């Protein structure tokens, strides 16, 4: 083109004004334009320097090393050969992690740094043997930032031996050293159960109660009617010599008394029969707030229990009861202990949260029996040992168990029973379904559930308060491993 202005033709055939650009020399691959550290000056590091908590100090630059150009020097080499002693030590701790994370940092840059994982050949980098920035010795690699604190407990319960067992105040598993047979460790374990919020203490006997089946006003009204009937029958018998009313009142009173005695003896079995006959529900179709019965295999949570006497590990429910027989001149086990009967002297009953895998649907639900929940257990107990004045010295373990609980071992006839639900047992649970953020739970109902009258068995209605646990004696039954 005949223009006085200089122009040139591009590769696509277009003519543009101006002189063609001179080809620039390509920068070596060892250097990268995105490196945050330039010439070893921390002020040019940007946000990356703040992220590693590097202190901004006025650094001394010793200039380029030898005749090598400064642009070919990586930040790792600059950190090792320039700056004051304090800054060089601080930067050397982070040079390995920075050079490995920034693209374009080659093996020569990592070789000059004081730390770093591997070079380009996959071998450990060699540390500089010469003096660095005034004779500072090479420092070992350190992790950036403080160590994370121990996380507190989140409420999620899991199964397994790693996180199972008692926890300390920070939420981590507590390490217990020394023999577990010592009295101090047993007292510490019993104290932890008593004061742990995750454990529900059930220190009442689950026997059938007539007072719990009927309201007190109805009971007092029945008693008042019988008293008035006896008075009226006696007055008529004395006045007109007619004993018909008195006979009728005696027959009715005998029938009512026999019914009450029958229910006192067989009422618990009637409640167990009601639980056994209650149909199992499918958790897939169960609605939120529905009262259901679920039967499945038990899995422990993050705080498994241990039975008191036999020391059976990984349990979700434990019960140990000591009974005493009272003769004519024997001591009473409690204030309500009658003669020629067995009375409860001591009871240790605990329950915690656990998981249950439903047989009907295969779903897994969290059963909230811990943290002070209302629980009605119907767990069979087996007789562990019978003690009388003749053989009380033949069981040192039983005597040790009594001493740990400050119970006397004088001339008494005692019986120790123990029941438990260990991991892998088959259990039936009755409660209310609750769905919360895709978490399926079974919680206690707000009001007690009545069993109703069982006319075929002559059993009066009884109330089931809270969650109902039903498990047969598992001492001689093989459980399912989980």
PDB file of C-alpha atoms in Angstrom, residues 255-443:
ATOM      1  CA  UNK A 255     -65.835 -62.341  94.060  1.00  0.00           C
ATOM      2  CA  UNK A 256     -64.268 -58.852  93.942  1.00  0.00           C
ATOM      3  CA  UNK A 257     -61.478 -59.861  96.329  1.00  0.00           C
ATOM      4  CA  UNK A 258     -60.692 -62.967  94.271  1.00  0.00           C
ATOM      5  CA  UNK A 259     -60.610 -60.874  91.084  1.00  0.00           C
ATOM      6  CA  UNK A 260     -58.204 -58.407  92.635  1.00  0.00           C
ATOM      7  CA  UNK A 261     -55.917 -61.150  93.951  1.00  0.00           C
ATOM      8  CA  UNK A 262     -55.957 -62.837  90.527  1.00  0.00           C
ATOM      9  CA  UNK A 263     -54.960 -59.610  88.804  1.00  0.00           C
ATOM     10  CA  UNK A 264     -52.253 -58.924  91.373  1.00  0.00           C
ATOM     11  CA  UNK A 265     -50.678 -62.280  90.514  1.00  0.00           C
ATOM     12  CA  UNK A 266     -51.384 -62.453  86.768  1.00  0.00           C
ATOM     13  CA  UNK A 267     -51.755 -58.805  85.812  1.00  0.00           C
ATOM     14  CA  UNK A 268     -48.182 -58.510  84.544  1.00  0.00           C
ATOM     15  CA  UNK A 269     -48.639 -61.577  82.353  1.00  0.00           C
ATOM     16  CA  UNK A 270     -51.823 -60.059  80.983  1.00  0.00           C
ATOM     17  CA  UNK A 271     -49.952 -56.891  79.996  1.00  0.00           C
ATOM     18  CA  UNK A 272     -47.223 -58.987  78.348  1.00  0.00           C
ATOM     19  CA  UNK A 273     -49.901 -60.926  76.487  1.00  0.00           C
ATOM     20  CA  UNK A 274     -51.371 -57.651  75.231  1.00  0.00           C
ATOM     21  CA  UNK A 275     -47.946 -56.568  73.923  1.00  0.00           C
ATOM     22  CA  UNK A 276     -47.346 -59.929  72.266  1.00  0.00           C
ATOM     23  CA  UNK A 277     -50.752 -59.932  70.551  1.00  0.00           C
ATOM     24  CA  UNK A 278     -50.498 -56.341  69.337  1.00  0.00           C
ATOM     25  CA  UNK A 279     -49.928 -56.407  65.541  1.00  0.00           C
ATOM     26  CA  UNK A 280     -46.591 -55.269  64.119  1.00  0.00           C
ATOM     27  CA  UNK A 281     -46.646 -52.150  61.965  1.00  0.00           C
ATOM     28  CA  UNK A 282     -44.797 -51.362  58.751  1.00  0.00           C
ATOM     29  CA  UNK A 283     -42.621 -48.295  59.185  1.00  0.00           C
ATOM     30  CA  UNK A 284     -42.823 -47.497  55.474  1.00  0.00           C
ATOM     31  CA  UNK A 285     -46.544 -46.780  55.710  1.00  0.00           C
ATOM     32  CA  UNK A 286     -46.657 -45.552  59.328  1.00  0.00           C
ATOM     33  CA  UNK A 287     -47.793 -41.940  59.655  1.00  0.00           C
ATOM     34  CA  UNK A 288     -46.228 -39.296  61.839  1.00  0.00           C
ATOM     35  CA  UNK A 289     -47.782 -39.491  65.338  1.00  0.00           C
ATOM     36  CA  UNK A 290     -49.133 -43.037  64.909  1.00  0.00           C
ATOM     37  CA  UNK A 291     -48.849 -45.479  67.818  1.00  0.00           C
ATOM     38  CA  UNK A 292     -47.107 -48.597  66.494  1.00  0.00           C
ATOM     39  CA  UNK A 293     -45.350 -51.763  67.543  1.00  0.00           C
ATOM     40  CA  UNK A 294     -42.022 -52.540  65.884  1.00  0.00           C
ATOM     41  CA  UNK A 295     -40.101 -55.798  66.182  1.00  0.00           C
ATOM     42  CA  UNK A 296     -36.509 -56.051  65.028  1.00  0.00           C
ATOM     43  CA  UNK A 297     -32.822 -56.365  65.844  1.00  0.00           C
ATOM     44  CA  UNK A 298     -31.177 -53.955  68.266  1.00  0.00           C
ATOM     45  CA  UNK A 299     -28.022 -51.924  67.563  1.00  0.00           C
ATOM     46  CA  UNK A 300     -26.189 -49.934  70.235  1.00  0.00           C
ATOM     47  CA  UNK A 301     -25.696 -46.184  70.137  1.00  0.00           C
ATOM     48  CA  UNK A 302     -22.739 -44.102  71.283  1.00  0.00           C
ATOM     49  CA  UNK A 303     -23.188 -45.015  74.972  1.00  0.00           C
ATOM     50  CA  UNK A 304     -23.618 -48.774  75.393  1.00  0.00           C
ATOM     51  CA  UNK A 305     -24.318 -50.169  78.836  1.00  0.00           C
ATOM     52  CA  UNK A 306     -22.802 -53.049  80.776  1.00  0.00           C
ATOM     53  CA  UNK A 307     -24.714 -55.347  83.098  1.00  0.00           C
ATOM     54  CA  UNK A 308     -23.999 -54.883  86.779  1.00  0.00           C
ATOM     55  CA  UNK A 309     -23.140 -58.403  87.940  1.00  0.00           C
ATOM     56  CA  UNK A 310     -22.270 -60.485  84.883  1.00  0.00           C
ATOM     57  CA  UNK A 311     -20.565 -57.572  83.085  1.00  0.00           C
ATOM     58  CA  UNK A 312     -22.261 -58.285  79.748  1.00  0.00           C
ATOM     59  CA  UNK A 313     -20.964 -55.606  77.319  1.00  0.00           C
ATOM     60  CA  UNK A 314     -22.790 -53.564  74.663  1.00  0.00           C
ATOM     61  CA  UNK A 315     -26.289 -53.508  76.129  1.00  0.00           C
ATOM     62  CA  UNK A 316     -29.081 -50.994  75.589  1.00  0.00           C
ATOM     63  CA  UNK A 317     -30.992 -51.990  78.729  1.00  0.00           C
ATOM     64  CA  UNK A 318     -29.792 -53.565  81.974  1.00  0.00           C
ATOM     65  CA  UNK A 319     -31.618 -54.621  85.128  1.00  0.00           C
ATOM     66  CA  UNK A 320     -30.118 -56.141  88.281  1.00  0.00           C
ATOM     67  CA  UNK A 321     -32.432 -56.829  91.234  1.00  0.00           C
ATOM     68  CA  UNK A 322     -31.655 -58.180  94.702  1.00  0.00           C
ATOM     69  CA  UNK A 323     -34.530 -59.863  96.563  1.00  0.00           C
ATOM     70  CA  UNK A 324     -34.723 -61.065 100.159  1.00  0.00           C
ATOM     71  CA  UNK A 325     -37.049 -63.590 101.737  1.00  0.00           C
ATOM     72  CA  UNK A 326     -38.653 -62.544 105.002  1.00  0.00           C
ATOM     73  CA  UNK A 327     -39.584 -65.232 107.476  1.00  0.00           C
ATOM     74  CA  UNK A 328     -41.302 -64.829 110.807  1.00  0.00           C
ATOM     75  CA  UNK A 329     -38.383 -63.164 112.593  1.00  0.00           C
ATOM     76  CA  UNK A 330     -36.354 -61.971 109.566  1.00  0.00           C
ATOM     77  CA  UNK A 331     -35.598 -58.390 108.657  1.00  0.00           C
ATOM     78  CA  UNK A 332     -37.722 -56.595 106.081  1.00  0.00           C
ATOM     79  CA  UNK A 333     -36.107 -55.676 102.765  1.00  0.00           C
ATOM     80  CA  UNK A 334     -38.264 -52.538 102.452  1.00  0.00           C
ATOM     81  CA  UNK A 335     -41.077 -50.791 104.248  1.00  0.00           C
ATOM     82  CA  UNK A 336     -43.790 -52.701 102.326  1.00  0.00           C
ATOM     83  CA  UNK A 337     -42.218 -56.140 102.695  1.00  0.00           C
ATOM     84  CA  UNK A 338     -44.658 -58.669 104.141  1.00  0.00           C
ATOM     85  CA  UNK A 339     -43.724 -61.868 105.945  1.00  0.00           C
ATOM     86  CA  UNK A 340     -43.194 -65.109 104.048  1.00  0.00           C
ATOM     87  CA  UNK A 341     -42.709 -63.259 100.763  1.00  0.00           C
ATOM     88  CA  UNK A 342     -39.823 -62.046  98.619  1.00  0.00           C
ATOM     89  CA  UNK A 343     -39.134 -58.327  98.890  1.00  0.00           C
ATOM     90  CA  UNK A 344     -37.042 -56.052  96.682  1.00  0.00           C
ATOM     91  CA  UNK A 345     -33.967 -54.734  98.462  1.00  0.00           C
ATOM     92  CA  UNK A 346     -31.915 -53.153  95.663  1.00  0.00           C
ATOM     93  CA  UNK A 347     -32.479 -52.449  91.973  1.00  0.00           C
ATOM     94  CA  UNK A 348     -30.292 -51.020  89.216  1.00  0.00           C
ATOM     95  CA  UNK A 349     -32.153 -50.465  85.967  1.00  0.00           C
ATOM     96  CA  UNK A 350     -30.850 -48.327  83.094  1.00  0.00           C
ATOM     97  CA  UNK A 351     -31.819 -47.637  79.474  1.00  0.00           C
ATOM     98  CA  UNK A 352     -30.242 -45.625  76.649  1.00  0.00           C
ATOM     99  CA  UNK A 353     -31.102 -44.660  73.085  1.00  0.00           C
ATOM    100  CA  UNK A 354     -30.628 -47.375  70.499  1.00  0.00           C
ATOM    101  CA  UNK A 355     -31.454 -48.330  66.926  1.00  0.00           C
ATOM    102  CA  UNK A 356     -33.876 -51.021  65.818  1.00  0.00           C
ATOM    103  CA  UNK A 357     -34.018 -52.581  62.351  1.00  0.00           C
ATOM    104  CA  UNK A 358     -37.617 -53.394  61.499  1.00  0.00           C
ATOM    105  CA  UNK A 359     -38.366 -56.931  60.305  1.00  0.00           C
ATOM    106  CA  UNK A 360     -41.380 -55.790  58.277  1.00  0.00           C
ATOM    107  CA  UNK A 361     -39.828 -52.995  56.221  1.00  0.00           C
ATOM    108  CA  UNK A 362     -36.096 -53.271  56.850  1.00  0.00           C
ATOM    109  CA  UNK A 363     -35.969 -49.622  57.914  1.00  0.00           C
ATOM    110  CA  UNK A 364     -33.849 -48.468  60.825  1.00  0.00           C
ATOM    111  CA  UNK A 365     -35.396 -46.295  63.520  1.00  0.00           C
ATOM    112  CA  UNK A 366     -33.968 -44.505  66.531  1.00  0.00           C
ATOM    113  CA  UNK A 367     -35.704 -45.484  69.779  1.00  0.00           C
ATOM    114  CA  UNK A 368     -35.577 -42.616  72.294  1.00  0.00           C
ATOM    115  CA  UNK A 369     -35.369 -44.491  75.599  1.00  0.00           C
ATOM    116  CA  UNK A 370     -32.543 -42.368  77.001  1.00  0.00           C
ATOM    117  CA  UNK A 371     -32.318 -38.884  78.486  1.00  0.00           C
ATOM    118  CA  UNK A 372     -34.953 -39.526  81.164  1.00  0.00           C
ATOM    119  CA  UNK A 373     -37.679 -40.870  78.865  1.00  0.00           C
ATOM    120  CA  UNK A 374     -40.657 -42.756  80.284  1.00  0.00           C
ATOM    121  CA  UNK A 375     -40.110 -46.470  79.716  1.00  0.00           C
ATOM    122  CA  UNK A 376     -42.138 -49.543  80.711  1.00  0.00           C
ATOM    123  CA  UNK A 377     -39.837 -52.561  80.373  1.00  0.00           C
ATOM    124  CA  UNK A 378     -41.095 -56.133  80.148  1.00  0.00           C
ATOM    125  CA  UNK A 379     -37.726 -57.846  79.969  1.00  0.00           C
ATOM    126  CA  UNK A 380     -37.398 -61.336  81.400  1.00  0.00           C
ATOM    127  CA  UNK A 381     -34.886 -61.711  84.208  1.00  0.00           C
ATOM    128  CA  UNK A 382     -33.030 -64.907  85.016  1.00  0.00           C
ATOM    129  CA  UNK A 383     -31.966 -66.021  88.487  1.00  0.00           C
ATOM    130  CA  UNK A 384     -28.208 -65.641  88.740  1.00  0.00           C
ATOM    131  CA  UNK A 385     -27.563 -66.856  92.265  1.00  0.00           C
ATOM    132  CA  UNK A 386     -29.418 -67.941  95.405  1.00  0.00           C
ATOM    133  CA  UNK A 387     -27.753 -67.196  98.731  1.00  0.00           C
ATOM    134  CA  UNK A 388     -28.655 -68.541 102.177  1.00  0.00           C
ATOM    135  CA  UNK A 389     -26.732 -68.491 105.473  1.00  0.00           C
ATOM    136  CA  UNK A 390     -25.106 -71.834 104.610  1.00  0.00           C
ATOM    137  CA  UNK A 391     -23.522 -70.968 101.232  1.00  0.00           C
ATOM    138  CA  UNK A 392     -22.993 -67.215 101.396  1.00  0.00           C
ATOM    139  CA  UNK A 393     -19.174 -67.628 101.484  1.00  0.00           C
ATOM    140  CA  UNK A 394     -19.112 -69.746  98.325  1.00  0.00           C
ATOM    141  CA  UNK A 395     -19.562 -66.795  95.965  1.00  0.00           C
ATOM    142  CA  UNK A 396     -16.827 -64.170  96.377  1.00  0.00           C
ATOM    143  CA  UNK A 397     -18.114 -62.236  93.351  1.00  0.00           C
ATOM    144  CA  UNK A 398     -21.503 -61.805  94.994  1.00  0.00           C
ATOM    145  CA  UNK A 399     -19.890 -60.608  98.226  1.00  0.00           C
ATOM    146  CA  UNK A 400     -17.792 -58.132  96.230  1.00  0.00           C
ATOM    147  CA  UNK A 401     -20.947 -56.897  94.498  1.00  0.00           C
ATOM    148  CA  UNK A 402     -22.594 -56.316  97.882  1.00  0.00           C
ATOM    149  CA  UNK A 403     -19.575 -54.448  99.275  1.00  0.00           C
ATOM    150  CA  UNK A 404     -19.455 -52.131  96.276  1.00  0.00           C
ATOM    151  CA  UNK A 405     -23.030 -51.078  97.042  1.00  0.00           C
ATOM    152  CA  UNK A 406     -22.639 -50.928 100.831  1.00  0.00           C
ATOM    153  CA  UNK A 407     -25.133 -53.755 101.355  1.00  0.00           C
ATOM    154  CA  UNK A 408     -24.829 -56.043 104.347  1.00  0.00           C
ATOM    155  CA  UNK A 409     -24.224 -59.757 103.892  1.00  0.00           C
ATOM    156  CA  UNK A 410     -25.478 -61.069 107.200  1.00  0.00           C
ATOM    157  CA  UNK A 411     -27.630 -64.170 107.722  1.00  0.00           C
ATOM    158  CA  UNK A 412     -30.255 -63.496 105.070  1.00  0.00           C
ATOM    159  CA  UNK A 413     -31.824 -65.503 102.277  1.00  0.00           C
ATOM    160  CA  UNK A 414     -31.179 -63.525  99.099  1.00  0.00           C
ATOM    161  CA  UNK A 415     -31.738 -63.981  95.391  1.00  0.00           C
ATOM    162  CA  UNK A 416     -30.069 -62.026  92.587  1.00  0.00           C
ATOM    163  CA  UNK A 417     -31.821 -61.618  89.234  1.00  0.00           C
ATOM    164  CA  UNK A 418     -30.446 -59.957  86.137  1.00  0.00           C
ATOM    165  CA  UNK A 419     -31.905 -59.129  82.750  1.00  0.00           C
ATOM    166  CA  UNK A 420     -30.557 -57.190  79.799  1.00  0.00           C
ATOM    167  CA  UNK A 421     -31.006 -56.375  76.127  1.00  0.00           C
ATOM    168  CA  UNK A 422     -27.692 -56.696  74.348  1.00  0.00           C
ATOM    169  CA  UNK A 423     -26.773 -55.770  70.825  1.00  0.00           C
ATOM    170  CA  UNK A 424     -28.197 -58.220  68.313  1.00  0.00           C
ATOM    171  CA  UNK A 425     -31.213 -59.222  70.418  1.00  0.00           C
ATOM    172  CA  UNK A 426     -34.745 -59.294  69.026  1.00  0.00           C
ATOM    173  CA  UNK A 427     -36.912 -56.703  70.765  1.00  0.00           C
ATOM    174  CA  UNK A 428     -40.465 -55.416  70.403  1.00  0.00           C
ATOM    175  CA  UNK A 429     -40.956 -51.671  70.916  1.00  0.00           C
ATOM    176  CA  UNK A 430     -44.268 -49.838  71.251  1.00  0.00           C
ATOM    177  CA  UNK A 431     -44.312 -46.081  70.822  1.00  0.00           C
ATOM    178  CA  UNK A 432     -45.208 -43.137  68.598  1.00  0.00           C
ATOM    179  CA  UNK A 433     -43.618 -42.630  65.179  1.00  0.00           C
ATOM    180  CA  UNK A 434     -41.903 -39.285  64.690  1.00  0.00           C
ATOM    181  CA  UNK A 435     -40.223 -38.112  61.483  1.00  0.00           C
ATOM    182  CA  UNK A 436     -37.804 -35.211  61.798  1.00  0.00           C
ATOM    183  CA  UNK A 437     -35.572 -34.184  58.861  1.00  0.00           C
ATOM    184  CA  UNK A 438     -35.645 -37.647  57.287  1.00  0.00           C
ATOM    185  CA  UNK A 439     -34.752 -39.207  60.659  1.00  0.00           C
ATOM    186  CA  UNK A 440     -37.199 -41.912  61.741  1.00  0.00           C
ATOM    187  CA  UNK A 441     -37.680 -42.059  65.510  1.00  0.00           C
ATOM    188  CA  UNK A 442     -39.922 -43.867  67.997  1.00  0.00           C
ATOM    189  CA  UNK A 443     -40.722 -41.660  70.982  1.00  0.00           C
TER     190      UNK A 443
END
